[in-house]
Coordinates of C-alpha atoms and ligand atoms in Angstrom, one line a residue:
M19 CA 4.4 -35.9 53.7
M20 CA 5.4 -33.2 50.6
N21 CA 3.2 -30.8 48.0
T22 CA 2.4 -33.8 45.4
I23 CA 0.4 -33.5 42.2
I24 CA -1.1 -36.9 41.5
C25 CA -1.2 -37.2 37.5
G26 CA -2.1 -39.5 34.8
L27 CA 0.6 -40.6 32.0
Q28 CA -1.9 -42.4 29.5
W29 CA -5.1 -41.3 28.6
G30 CA -7.2 -40.9 30.9
D31 CA -8.6 -43.6 34.2
E32 CA -5.6 -44.5 35.1
G33 CA -6.1 -44.8 38.6
K34 CA -5.9 -41.6 39.7
G35 CA -8.8 -41.4 42.3
K36 CA -7.8 -43.8 44.1
I37 CA -4.2 -43.3 44.6
V38 CA -5.5 -39.7 45.8
D39 CA -7.8 -41.2 48.2
Y40 CA -4.8 -43.6 49.5
L41 CA -2.2 -40.1 49.6
T42 CA -5.1 -38.0 51.2
E43 CA -4.7 -40.0 54.8
T44 CA -1.4 -38.6 55.5
A45 CA -2.2 -34.7 53.5
D46 CA -3.9 -31.9 54.7
V47 CA -5.5 -30.4 51.7
V48 CA -6.7 -32.0 48.7
A49 CA -7.4 -30.1 45.4
R50 CA -9.0 -30.3 41.5
G51 CA -7.0 -27.6 39.2
Q52 CA -8.3 -28.2 36.5
G53 CA -11.2 -30.5 34.1
G54 CA -14.5 -31.1 34.9
N55 CA -17.4 -33.7 34.8
N56 CA -15.7 -35.5 32.2
A57 CA -13.6 -37.0 35.3
G58 CA -15.0 -40.2 36.6
H59 CA -12.5 -41.2 39.8
T60 CA -13.7 -44.5 40.9
V61 CA -12.8 -45.0 45.4
I62 CA -13.5 -48.2 46.9
A63 CA -13.7 -46.8 50.7
N64 CA -14.0 -49.5 52.9
G65 CA -16.2 -52.2 50.7
T66 CA -18.2 -48.8 49.6
K67 CA -17.6 -47.3 45.8
Y68 CA -17.9 -44.0 44.8
V69 CA -17.4 -42.0 41.6
L70 CA -16.2 -39.1 41.3
H71 CA -16.5 -36.0 39.3
L72 CA -16.5 -32.5 40.4
I73 CA -15.2 -33.4 43.7
P74 CA -11.4 -34.5 45.1
S75 CA -11.1 -38.0 45.5
G76 CA -10.2 -36.4 49.4
I77 CA -13.7 -35.4 50.5
L78 CA -13.8 -39.6 51.9
W79 CA -11.8 -38.5 54.3
E80 CA -12.9 -36.5 58.1
G81 CA -11.3 -33.7 58.4
K82 CA -9.3 -32.5 55.5
N83 CA -10.1 -29.7 52.6
C84 CA -11.0 -30.0 49.7
I85 CA -10.7 -27.5 47.1
I86 CA -11.7 -27.0 43.8
G87 CA -9.7 -24.4 42.1
N88 CA -10.0 -21.6 39.4
G89 CA -8.5 -24.2 36.5
V90 CA -11.7 -26.2 37.0
V91 CA -15.2 -25.8 34.8
M92 CA -17.9 -26.1 37.1
D93 CA -21.3 -27.4 36.4
P94 CA -23.7 -26.5 38.8
V95 CA -26.5 -28.9 39.0
G96 CA -24.1 -31.3 38.7
L97 CA -21.7 -30.3 41.9
C98 CA -25.0 -30.3 42.9
K99 CA -26.1 -34.0 42.4
E100 CA -22.7 -35.3 43.5
I101 CA -22.6 -33.6 47.0
T102 CA -26.4 -35.3 47.3
T103 CA -25.0 -38.5 46.5
L104 CA -22.0 -38.1 48.6
E105 CA -23.9 -37.3 51.5
E106 CA -26.7 -39.8 50.8
A107 CA -23.6 -41.9 51.7
G108 CA -22.9 -40.6 55.2
I109 CA -20.3 -38.3 53.4
L110 CA -20.3 -35.4 54.8
V111 CA -19.5 -32.1 52.5
D112 CA -20.1 -29.0 54.4
A113 CA -18.2 -25.8 53.6
A114 CA -15.5 -26.7 56.3
K115 CA -14.5 -29.3 53.7
L116 CA -15.5 -28.5 50.4
Q117 CA -14.6 -24.8 48.8
I118 CA -14.9 -23.4 46.0
S119 CA -13.0 -20.9 43.8
D120 CA -14.9 -17.6 42.6
R121 CA -13.0 -18.1 39.6
A122 CA -13.8 -21.3 38.1
H123 CA -15.6 -21.1 34.8
I124 CA -19.5 -22.4 34.7
V125 CA -20.8 -25.1 32.5
L126 CA -24.4 -23.8 31.3
P127 CA -26.5 -26.3 29.4
Y128 CA -26.1 -24.5 26.2
H129 CA -22.7 -25.5 26.4
R130 CA -23.4 -28.9 26.7
E131 CA -26.0 -28.1 23.8
L132 CA -23.1 -27.0 21.6
D133 CA -20.8 -30.0 22.4
A134 CA -23.3 -31.9 21.6
A135 CA -23.5 -30.6 18.6
R136 CA -19.5 -30.0 17.4
E137 CA -19.5 -34.1 17.6
A138 CA -22.6 -34.4 15.8
A139 CA -20.7 -32.3 12.5
L140 CA -17.8 -33.7 12.7
G141 CA -19.7 -37.2 12.0
K142 CA -16.7 -39.8 11.2
N143 CA -14.2 -37.5 13.1
K144 CA -15.4 -36.4 15.9
I145 CA -13.3 -36.6 19.1
G146 CA -15.5 -38.8 21.1
T147 CA -16.1 -36.1 24.2
T148 CA -18.0 -36.7 27.8
K149 CA -20.9 -34.5 26.2
R150 CA -19.8 -32.3 29.6
G151 CA -19.7 -29.2 27.9
I152 CA -16.4 -28.8 28.8
G153 CA -14.9 -27.8 25.4
P154 CA -17.6 -25.1 24.4
T155 CA -16.6 -23.7 28.0
Y156 CA -12.9 -23.4 27.4
A157 CA -13.5 -22.5 24.8
D158 CA -15.4 -19.2 26.0
K159 CA -13.0 -18.8 29.1
A160 CA -10.2 -17.9 26.1
N161 CA -12.7 -16.3 24.3
R162 CA -13.2 -14.2 27.0
N163 CA -16.8 -13.8 27.2
G164 CA -17.4 -17.1 29.7
L165 CA -19.5 -17.3 32.8
R166 CA -17.3 -17.2 36.2
L167 CA -19.0 -18.2 40.0
A168 CA -18.1 -15.2 41.1
D169 CA -20.5 -13.7 38.2
L170 CA -23.4 -16.0 39.2
M171 CA -22.9 -14.9 43.2
C172 CA -25.6 -11.6 41.5
E173 CA -29.0 -12.4 39.8
T174 CA -28.6 -9.5 37.9
T175 CA -24.9 -9.5 36.2
A176 CA -26.1 -13.6 35.8
R177 CA -28.6 -13.3 34.1
E178 CA -26.8 -9.8 31.7
L179 CA -24.2 -12.1 30.9
I180 CA -26.5 -15.1 30.5
E181 CA -28.4 -12.9 27.6
I182 CA -25.7 -11.4 25.9
R183 CA -24.1 -15.1 25.6
L184 CA -26.9 -16.4 24.4
A185 CA -27.2 -14.4 20.9
D186 CA -24.2 -16.3 20.0
A187 CA -24.8 -19.4 21.2
N188 CA -28.4 -19.9 20.0
E189 CA -27.5 -18.6 16.6
T190 CA -25.1 -21.9 16.6
L191 CA -27.6 -24.0 17.9
S192 CA -29.9 -22.5 15.3
R193 CA -27.4 -23.6 12.7
H194 CA -27.5 -27.4 13.9
D195 CA -31.3 -27.2 14.0
L196 CA -31.2 -28.1 17.9
P197 CA -33.4 -26.3 20.3
T198 CA -32.6 -22.4 21.6
F199 CA -32.6 -21.4 25.1
T200 CA -33.9 -18.2 26.9
T201 CA -32.3 -16.9 30.0
D202 CA -35.3 -17.3 31.8
Q203 CA -34.5 -20.6 31.0
V204 CA -30.9 -20.9 31.7
W205 CA -30.7 -18.9 35.0
E206 CA -34.3 -20.7 36.6
E207 CA -32.2 -24.5 35.4
I208 CA -28.9 -22.6 37.2
A209 CA -30.4 -20.9 40.2
P210 CA -31.5 -23.8 43.0
A211 CA -27.7 -24.6 41.9
I212 CA -26.3 -21.5 42.7
E213 CA -27.8 -20.6 45.9
R214 CA -26.9 -24.3 47.4
L215 CA -23.1 -23.8 46.5
R216 CA -23.2 -20.1 47.6
P217 CA -21.5 -20.8 51.3
H218 CA -18.7 -23.2 49.7
V219 CA -17.9 -19.8 46.6
S220 CA -14.3 -17.9 48.1
N221 CA -11.0 -17.0 47.2
T222 CA -9.6 -20.2 47.7
I223 CA -5.8 -18.5 46.7
P224 CA -5.5 -16.6 49.9
A225 CA -6.5 -20.2 51.7
L226 CA -4.2 -22.6 49.4
H227 CA -1.6 -20.0 50.1
K228 CA -2.0 -19.9 54.2
A229 CA -2.0 -23.9 54.4
W230 CA 1.4 -24.2 52.0
K231 CA 2.7 -21.2 55.0
D232 CA 1.3 -22.9 57.5
G233 CA 3.4 -26.5 56.3
K234 CA 0.4 -27.7 55.5
T235 CA 0.2 -31.0 53.1
I236 CA -1.2 -30.2 49.7
L237 CA -2.1 -32.9 47.0
F238 CA -3.8 -31.3 43.4
E239 CA -5.8 -34.3 42.0
G240 CA -5.4 -34.7 38.4
A241 CA -7.7 -34.8 35.9
Q242 CA -7.8 -37.1 32.6
G243 CA -4.4 -38.0 31.5
S244 CA -1.0 -36.4 29.8
F245 CA -2.0 -37.7 25.6
L246 CA -5.6 -35.9 26.5
D247 CA -3.6 -32.8 27.6
V248 CA -4.5 -29.7 24.9
D249 CA -0.6 -29.0 24.3
F250 CA 1.1 -32.2 25.3
G251 CA -1.8 -34.8 23.8
T252 CA -2.9 -37.3 20.6
Y253 CA -3.9 -33.2 19.5
P254 CA -7.3 -32.9 18.3
F255 CA -7.8 -36.2 20.3
V256 CA -7.8 -34.3 23.4
T257 CA -9.8 -32.7 26.0
S258 CA -9.3 -29.2 26.3
S259 CA -7.3 -28.2 29.4
N260 CA -3.7 -29.0 30.2
T261 CA -4.0 -32.6 32.5
T262 CA -0.2 -32.4 33.1
S263 CA 1.7 -30.8 35.7
G264 CA 2.1 -27.9 34.9
G265 CA -2.0 -27.5 35.2
A266 CA -2.0 -27.8 38.6
C267 CA -0.6 -24.2 39.3
T268 CA -2.4 -22.4 36.6
G269 CA -5.3 -23.9 38.1
S270 CA -5.2 -23.8 42.1
G271 CA -3.3 -20.2 42.2
L272 CA -0.5 -22.4 43.7
P273 CA 3.1 -21.9 41.7
P274 CA 5.7 -24.5 41.3
T275 CA 7.9 -23.7 43.9
A276 CA 5.2 -25.1 46.4
I277 CA 5.6 -28.6 44.3
E278 CA 7.7 -30.8 46.0
R279 CA 6.7 -34.7 44.3
V280 CA 5.3 -35.4 41.1
V281 CA 3.1 -39.0 41.1
G282 CA 2.8 -40.3 37.8
V283 CA -0.2 -42.6 37.6
C284 CA -0.3 -45.9 35.0
K285 CA -2.7 -48.3 34.5
A286 CA 0.2 -51.6 33.7
Y287 CA -1.3 -52.2 30.4
T288 CA -2.7 -48.8 28.8
T289 CA -6.8 -47.9 27.5
R290 CA -8.9 -44.8 26.3
V291 CA -12.0 -44.3 25.8
G292 CA -12.9 -41.4 22.7
S293 CA -11.5 -41.7 19.1
G294 CA -7.5 -40.8 17.8
P295 CA -4.7 -42.8 18.0
F296 CA -3.8 -45.5 20.2
I297 CA -0.8 -47.8 18.6
T298 CA -0.8 -50.4 20.4
E299 CA -4.0 -51.3 21.1
N300 CA -5.5 -55.3 20.6
D301 CA -8.7 -56.4 20.8
D302 CA -7.7 -59.3 22.4
I303 CA -7.1 -58.1 24.9
S304 CA -10.2 -55.1 25.0
E305 CA -12.0 -58.2 25.4
Y306 CA -10.4 -60.0 28.1
F307 CA -10.7 -57.4 30.0
H308 CA -14.4 -56.2 29.2
A309 CA -15.4 -60.2 29.1
R310 CA -14.3 -59.7 32.8
G311 CA -16.0 -56.3 33.9
M312 CA -13.4 -54.3 34.0
E313 CA -12.6 -51.1 31.8
F314 CA -16.2 -49.5 31.0
G315 CA -15.8 -45.7 31.2
A316 CA -17.0 -43.8 35.0
T317 CA -19.0 -41.3 33.2
T318 CA -20.3 -42.7 30.3
G319 CA -20.3 -46.5 30.9
R320 CA -19.1 -46.5 27.1
P321 CA -15.8 -49.3 26.8
R322 CA -12.9 -48.8 26.9
R323 CA -10.2 -49.8 24.3
C324 CA -7.4 -51.8 25.9
G325 CA -3.6 -52.4 24.3
W326 CA 0.1 -53.4 26.1
L327 CA 1.5 -51.0 28.2
D328 CA 2.6 -47.9 26.0
M329 CA 6.2 -46.2 27.2
V330 CA 6.8 -44.5 24.3
L331 CA 3.4 -42.6 26.3
I332 CA 5.1 -43.4 29.5
R333 CA 8.7 -41.3 28.8
Y334 CA 7.2 -39.0 27.3
A335 CA 5.1 -38.0 29.9
C336 CA 6.9 -38.9 32.5
M337 CA 9.8 -35.5 31.0
V338 CA 6.0 -33.0 30.3
N339 CA 5.1 -34.0 34.0
G340 CA 7.5 -34.1 35.5
V341 CA 7.3 -37.5 37.5
T342 CA 9.5 -37.7 40.8
D343 CA 7.7 -41.3 41.3
L344 CA 5.4 -43.9 39.4
A345 CA 2.1 -45.2 40.7
V346 CA 1.5 -48.5 38.5
T347 CA -2.2 -49.3 38.8
I348 CA -4.2 -52.9 38.3
L349 CA -1.1 -55.1 37.9
D350 CA -3.6 -57.5 38.7
G351 CA -5.0 -57.3 35.5
L352 CA -2.0 -59.3 33.8
D353 CA -2.2 -61.6 36.3
E354 CA -3.5 -64.6 33.9
R355 CA -1.4 -63.5 31.0
E356 CA 1.6 -66.2 30.2
T357 CA 3.5 -63.6 28.0
I358 CA 2.9 -59.8 28.4
Q359 CA 4.1 -56.9 25.9
V360 CA 5.5 -53.5 26.6
C361 CA 5.9 -51.4 23.3
T362 CA 9.6 -49.6 23.6
A363 CA 9.8 -47.4 20.3
Y364 CA 7.3 -46.6 17.3
E365 CA 8.4 -47.4 13.7
I366 CA 7.7 -44.9 11.5
D367 CA 7.9 -45.0 7.5
G368 CA 11.1 -47.1 8.1
E369 CA 12.4 -45.3 11.5
R370 CA 12.4 -45.4 15.2
H371 CA 10.7 -43.4 17.2
D372 CA 11.6 -42.8 21.1
Y373 CA 9.1 -40.4 21.5
P374 CA 5.2 -39.3 20.0
P375 CA 4.9 -37.6 17.1
A376 CA 2.9 -34.2 15.8
N377 CA 1.9 -35.0 13.2
R378 CA -1.6 -36.5 12.0
A379 CA 0.1 -38.9 9.2
A380 CA 2.8 -40.2 11.3
W381 CA 0.8 -41.8 14.2
D382 CA -1.3 -43.4 11.2
K383 CA 1.3 -44.8 9.8
A384 CA 3.3 -45.8 13.5
T385 CA 3.8 -49.6 14.7
P386 CA 4.6 -50.9 17.5
V387 CA 8.2 -51.8 18.6
Y388 CA 7.6 -54.5 21.4
E389 CA 9.5 -55.9 23.6
T390 CA 8.0 -59.8 24.7
L391 CA 8.1 -60.0 28.7
P392 CA 6.9 -63.7 30.9
G393 CA 3.7 -63.7 33.0
W394 CA 3.8 -64.5 36.8
Q395 CA 0.5 -66.2 36.5
S396 CA -0.2 -66.1 39.9
D397 CA -2.9 -64.5 41.6
T398 CA -1.1 -61.0 42.6
T399 CA -4.6 -59.5 44.7
G400 CA -3.7 -60.9 47.9
A401 CA -0.5 -59.3 48.5
R402 CA 0.6 -56.9 50.8
S403 CA 4.8 -55.3 49.7
W404 CA 7.0 -55.9 47.3
D405 CA 7.9 -58.8 48.3
D406 CA 4.8 -60.3 48.1
L407 CA 4.7 -60.8 44.3
P408 CA 5.9 -63.3 42.4
E409 CA 9.4 -62.3 40.6
N410 CA 8.4 -61.9 37.1
A411 CA 5.4 -59.5 38.8
K412 CA 9.0 -57.5 39.8
A413 CA 10.8 -58.4 37.2
Y414 CA 8.3 -56.7 35.1
L415 CA 7.8 -53.3 37.5
T416 CA 11.8 -52.4 37.7
R417 CA 11.7 -52.7 34.0
L418 CA 8.8 -50.1 33.3
G419 CA 11.0 -48.2 35.7
E420 CA 13.9 -48.7 33.8
L421 CA 12.4 -47.8 30.7
A422 CA 10.2 -44.9 32.4
G423 CA 13.1 -43.0 33.6
A424 CA 11.6 -43.0 37.6
P425 CA 10.8 -45.4 40.5
V426 CA 7.5 -47.7 40.4
T427 CA 7.1 -46.5 44.3
Y428 CA 3.5 -47.5 44.4
I429 CA 1.5 -50.3 42.8
G430 CA -2.2 -51.5 42.4
N431 CA -3.1 -55.0 43.0
G432 CA -6.8 -54.5 43.4
P433 CA -9.3 -52.2 43.3
E434 CA -9.4 -52.0 47.2
R435 CA -7.1 -48.9 49.7
E436 CA -5.7 -52.1 50.7
Q437 CA -4.6 -53.0 47.8
T438 CA -1.7 -50.7 47.1
I439 CA 1.9 -51.5 47.9
V440 CA 4.2 -49.2 49.0
V441 CA 7.6 -50.1 47.5
Ligands
GDP530 P1 -9.5 -42.3 37.4 O1 -10.3 -41.9 36.5 O2 -7.5 -42.1 36.9 O3 -9.5 -42.0 39.3 O4 -9.5 -44.0 36.7 P2 -11.2 -44.7 37.3 O5 -11.7 -44.5 38.4 O6 -11.8 -43.7 36.4 O7 -10.7 -46.1 36.6 C1 -9.9 -47.0 37.6 C2 -10.6 -48.3 37.2 O8 -10.1 -49.0 38.0 C3 -11.7 -47.6 38.8 O9 -13.0 -49.1 38.0 C4 -10.9 -48.3 40.1 O10 -11.4 -48.8 41.2 C5 -9.7 -49.6 39.4 N1 -8.9 -49.3 39.3 C6 -8.0 -49.1 39.7 N2 -6.7 -49.1 41.1 C7 -6.9 -50.5 40.2 C8 -5.8 -51.1 40.4 O11 -4.5 -51.8 41.5 N3 -6.1 -52.6 40.1 C9 -8.1 -53.0 40.1 N4 -8.0 -54.6 39.4 N5 -8.7 -52.1 39.7 C10 -8.1 -51.3 40.3
IMO531 P1 -10.7 -39.3 33.9 O1 -10.2 -37.9 35.1 C1 -10.9 -41.0 30.4 C2 -11.8 -38.2 26.8 C3 -13.1 -37.9 26.3 C4 -12.5 -37.5 24.4 C5 -11.9 -36.3 25.5 C6 -12.2 -35.2 25.3 O2 -11.6 -39.7 34.8 O3 -9.1 -40.1 33.7 P2 -13.8 -34.0 26.7 O4 -15.7 -34.2 27.0 O5 -13.2 -33.8 27.6 O6 -14.1 -32.9 26.0 O7 -13.5 -35.4 26.2 O8 -11.7 -36.4 26.5 N1 -11.4 -37.8 28.2 C7 -11.5 -38.8 29.1 N2 -10.7 -40.0 29.5 N3 -11.1 -40.0 31.5 C8 -11.1 -38.8 31.3 O9 -10.9 -38.6 32.7 C9 -11.4 -38.2 31.2 N4 -11.9 -37.3 30.6 C10 -12.1 -36.8 29.2 O10 -13.5 -39.8 26.2 O11 -12.1 -39.1 24.6
MG532 MG1 -12.0 -41.9 34.9

């Protein structure tokens, strides 16, 4: 297998975790390079459901190395909880299996409070964040007053840095009438987690380079999706990292020349959780999925907004990410539909647009231009090959690949590992 980036082409929750788990069988190393525990990646393996937030989905396989790279923002307490949950489920997470970059920035309790305070202040314009402190932690990183895991290895240094940062953070929290923090409070909350994680902490960059030079196969698990990317997404309704393929390089220390393949994951329809534009949003489709217990957020439990497949987004995401292969998930979600709509362009002030606009007012005015395709109205969940799929499902996937400009290589037709078709 080739060194591969797996990234989301929509607004997250495309089923990246499932695809990463599937591809891990033939890989050696699985790395995360951005995001934090705002991510929720669901994998169903051998009948057991796992939800991963910070740990790469490759952890479910034995004998694979997982890496949390320098570009990830890491909540130490959250990560320890995740390790414990996995170990209770019989998944070994020792230091040989999971390494964390000493350069990863740390999410501290005040980052979560600042996240909530900012959302409250935005009122009806709120972003709808996961309130995991992601934005404030990346802001500190860019502001050059963040704390990295390496800084927390020595208590004296850690306390000094926390104290400096708290002086400013407490001022902001007081302004919002929120409880402030003392250095002791912050340190005591994280110290046991830091000790627990100490054996996992290293400079992961030489290890990744060695794996590359030794001809091992490396997978990068993207978190969030292309339209949550801070540069390419529906700004400001985005997350605070580069969720597109470039983020895998800056977030891991492996150069672009190490990457051979980019698998773009998209649902057979579209979902979004949180605020922001969503041109193909459709209440009937949202209700349809929610009534079936589908499309609730894996991290926050919020119902996801749902709508038809938006190829304006996918087309752009394929360009920006350099997608070589598409993985189309939850094809089975459309099994009962009589007809299926695909948005091929936006109309804005009477003009046709093939790419997403940058202007906020343009998003508000955009309406979808739809192409209607016939549904297949039969159960695809038992299909194990392309030939097993109904003709109309094949036609839908073929059209999707044409509009995207990339071939459909993987198809998800159920949440289980086995429900993955390789074309
Ligand atoms: P991620 O964040 O991109 O990893 O995606 P999530 O795990 O948040 O959301 C995807 C949801 O769809 C999860 O509940 C998966 O178990 C489920 N899922 C993934 N692929 C398929 C599929 O092909 N069919 C069905 N029915 N469910 C799927
Ligand atoms: P995975 O990896 C879906 C969304 C939030 C909000 C915006 C900013 O599971 O696909 P943040 O907490 O990051 O500051 O929130 O981004 N968001 C996600 N939506 N899937 C995710 O991750 C997300 N991570 C963040 O809902 O709209
Ligand atoms: Mg998710």
